Amino acid sequence: MKVKIRQWNGVASWLWVANDENCGICRMPFNGCCPDCKVPGDDCPLVWGQCSHCFHMHCILKWLNSQQVQQQCPMCRQEWKFKE
Amino acid sequence: MEDIGMEADSAEMSGSAQQGVADAWGAVTAALMSPGGSVTEQSLSDSLALLCGQGLGRLLGGWLLETLQMRLSSSVVPEFWAGLKQPENEMEERGRAWVLLTAFRTLLGRLEPFLGGLERLGAWQDEGRGSLCGPGPGGLQERAFTIIRALLLFSPSPVLQERVLEFYSRTFSVYMNQEGRAEDGAEAPDGPERGVCPGCGVPTQQCWCKEALEQLQELSHILSKLQLLEWVSCEAVTSILHKLIEQRMEQHCRGEYERSFLLEFQEWLELVLGWLSKVFASEADREGLVPAPSAPSAPRAPSIPAGQPGSSVLKQWRCHMHQFFCRIYVNMRIEELFSIIRDFPESKAAIEDLKFCLERTNQRQQLLTSLKSAFESRLLHPGVHTSDILTVYISAIKALRELDPSMVILQVACQPIRKYLRTREDTVRQIVAGLTGDAEGCTDLASELSRGDPVTLEMQDSDEEGNDPEDWTPDPTDAVPDKMGSKRRSSDIISLLVSIYGSKDIFIDEYRAVLADRLLHQLNYNTAREIRNVELLKLRFGESHMHYCEVMLKDMADSRRINTNIREEESRLSEEEQPPLSLSSIILSSEFWPPLKEEKLELPPLVCQAMEAYTHRYEKLKAMRTLSWKPHLGSVTLDLELEDRTLTNLTVSPIHAAIILHFQEKSTWTLEELSVKLGAPKELVHRKLALWQQHGVLREEAGGRYYVVETGSSKEKLERGVMLIDSDEERDSNTTTQSEQREEKLQLFWAYIQAMLTNLDSMTLDRIHSMLRMFVATGPVVTEMDVNELEAFLQRKVREHQLMVSAGVYRLPKAN
């Protein structure tokens, strides 16, 4: 017997390669989106800091904008720098 | 009494005057008893004057009545009844009619002298000859008629009613036959038969139709002369009308819902009215002739309706008949209402008729009771499929909102349906299937959904917006007093269905599950229909509720793009680097899809490699993102080449494909081996093997070993197998069921409940419920859960010894 597979339609779910489940700012799952967004993934991406913490991009930008003096990671209070 | 008084009076008089008075008395009484007798007018008036002079005038009336009474009771009444009963049931109908008429003729003949006397007495009185009628209320004539009625009908024998009824029925059919010949021949069932007159029901040569009508006229005349018409005929006429309307309705309307009968019956009733006018004709004539204010001495008593102009008698009868008709019609339709509802769009005419008649009779309560019990006995039992109940419910909504625009009937009568549907497990699924147009034979909902001008299901809190107070109408009296009020009593089918559960979230969750199923079963990423449905549902349920579904649809579009992308990349590879397996994928945003069933499945290395390669490419495409495969989901299209045959284009689930791929390596497997290899439980593997057995590809032999059947499987087996796939496997849902999801939600509360009980030691059920309501602010979940459900949950916890209950108070068990 010979089996010839013409087409295999699989199902997968995507997920962020992050070290946590939820965004430390909005507490929403990374695989979902930040409270301001409707659609996850490309439209509501994650960003990583050099301290290796990551957040929804919209969340951390909002946070950084609200910091007057120094821009710190809300988790570890190190200076926030985007990881290249 | 008055006789004695008279004698006493006359005894006191002097001898000569006595003689004169006696003569005068004799003359006057003779004149009264036989009008137009030998006594001249002049001597009569002299005698009268003499009597009056003696103060005897007042006694004349009394005497006349007394005599009338004596005569009646001694001879006239017995004679009448004897005459009526005389033939001992051996005569034909015609003869009986004759006897009836003769009896009344004789009666009239006997009473005529008295009537004449009365008239004369009345005339004298009018001329102002003093009061002749004696004391007492009411006119003399009226009293005389009262006496006649009283004595004649004091103990009426049933034979009179029978005869009258028979006679009237006959004349009715004769009349209707003559008048309605053009209309229809169905009046007398044996009408068209040869040689039988359809009117009087005897052979044509003996037809007495004409005679009957003449007799009818004479009888009416006599009766009205004796003022007996009302008393003798009304009952008979009423029962005839009742019977005939009923009969006609049975023949014409029962089971016939697609035609309106109102006009038809209106015309027919007009015909019947023609007959009635014959029955009451002389009444009308008489009243027409006698000028109304002519006789002040005989004031008409208001208690006799016959004292009104004749046309008003007919008018009254017309009203009566109409009332009869409405009542009978409503009765019949109420009986049939369930069938009418079931046939609804076709039975619109019947509903409209019923509405018209129902407004004229007071039978709403009856209708409600009957319809409710019809629903309960015919619909709401385990033998009826949920989708059928829904279909009838939808028809009922449509039909009853026609019938009663205030929606009260709908609301009250359908309460049992709603209550019952709540107990059915698959109600939500059926409704959602209906909405998406998946349900067989139930397209109402889908078309309702796509109807323009939808009613949004958002419950507004502000009641008084933009509503003119002038437009307000009170609820009908049978409305259920509840908070909803008339404003909220919607007639919108979808909102009614959705509100069965009091919450739309259940429906949206269910729809999400259905949508997920549909999308996962789809091979071509074609979502046009789903997009349309989601858009329509958005109009109903509001944008925010359908958000998850939109993301799901977007996932499909994204997946297609990613697949194309990866395909292109692959095509740029060289020959030998081409992947051995053409793999495409649906990539889900896990947070937005309903929870999918988790099943363990180890795919063959070939497939795993392909998936890894795919993941790799995905990771390149979308930085920092990876894929988590759900190996048991999806579909596989494959060809099977066996020694003597080829099966092409089979579409199976991944586990089927995995199984058959393993058989490619090795042609014999035991169930255990396969189960280990696939990492799936044995019973699942066993079930899945069945598909290949149906296809005739695999065969089970003793010892639980499965072999590939390389040659010689019969053709028909093959075809049968193909048919069976759909029914067997494909309908497996990929999403977890409603109850499983619910269970999870309840489990979420358990943590809260434990915390509460730790702090507060003990709490009642209501308290727990309200606390949860207050503190667990995760959206609609708590409000959906009613106390009963919570109680069931807590009871289970008690059984599992995680909770203690005593006297309605829950507490945590003491830790040892």
Coordinates of C-alpha atoms in Angstrom, one line a residue, chain A residues 1-18 29 31-33 37-43 48, chain B residues 547 554 581-589 591-592 618 622 624-626 628 630 634-639 641 649 664 710:
Chain A
M1 CA 0.0 0.0 0.0
K2 CA 1.2 3.4 -0.8
V3 CA -0.2 6.6 0.8
K4 CA 0.1 9.8 -1.1
I5 CA -0.7 12.9 0.8
R6 CA -2.0 15.6 -1.4
Q7 CA -2.6 18.2 1.1
W8 CA -2.3 18.4 4.9
N9 CA -4.3 21.2 6.5
G10 CA -3.1 21.7 10.0
V11 CA -4.2 23.9 12.8
A12 CA -1.9 25.8 15.0
S13 CA -2.1 28.8 17.3
W14 CA 0.6 31.4 17.3
L15 CA 2.2 32.7 20.5
W16 CA 4.8 35.2 21.4
V17 CA 8.1 33.9 22.5
A18 CA 8.0 35.7 25.8
P29 CA -2.3 37.9 28.0
N31 CA -1.3 36.5 23.1
G32 CA -4.3 38.7 23.4
C33 CA -3.9 42.4 22.9
C37 CA -6.5 47.3 20.7
K38 CA -9.0 45.0 19.1
V39 CA -6.8 42.7 17.1
P40 CA -3.8 40.9 18.5
G41 CA -0.5 40.0 16.8
D42 CA 0.8 42.4 14.2
D43 CA -1.5 45.1 15.3
W48 CA 11.5 43.8 24.6
Chain B
H547 CA -15.5 41.3 18.4
K554 CA -9.3 37.9 10.5
L581 CA 4.4 17.1 2.3
S582 CA 2.3 20.0 1.2
L583 CA 1.3 21.6 4.5
S584 CA -0.9 24.6 5.0
S585 CA -2.3 25.8 8.3
I586 CA -4.9 27.8 10.0
I587 CA -3.2 30.0 12.5
L588 CA -5.4 30.9 15.4
S589 CA -5.2 33.7 17.9
E591 CA -7.1 34.0 23.2
F592 CA -10.0 34.8 20.8
Y618 CA 6.6 31.3 10.3
K622 CA 6.8 37.0 12.2
M624 CA 9.4 36.6 18.1
R625 CA 6.5 34.5 17.4
T626 CA 6.1 30.8 17.1
S628 CA 1.9 25.7 18.7
K630 CA -2.8 21.2 17.4
G634 CA -7.4 20.0 10.6
S635 CA -8.0 17.8 7.6
V636 CA -5.9 15.7 5.2
T637 CA -6.6 14.9 1.6
L638 CA -4.9 11.8 0.4
D639 CA -4.8 9.0 -2.2
E641 CA -2.8 3.1 -3.8
N649 CA -9.1 12.3 -2.9
Q664 CA 2.4 2.1 5.0
E710 CA -4.4 -5.2 -0.6

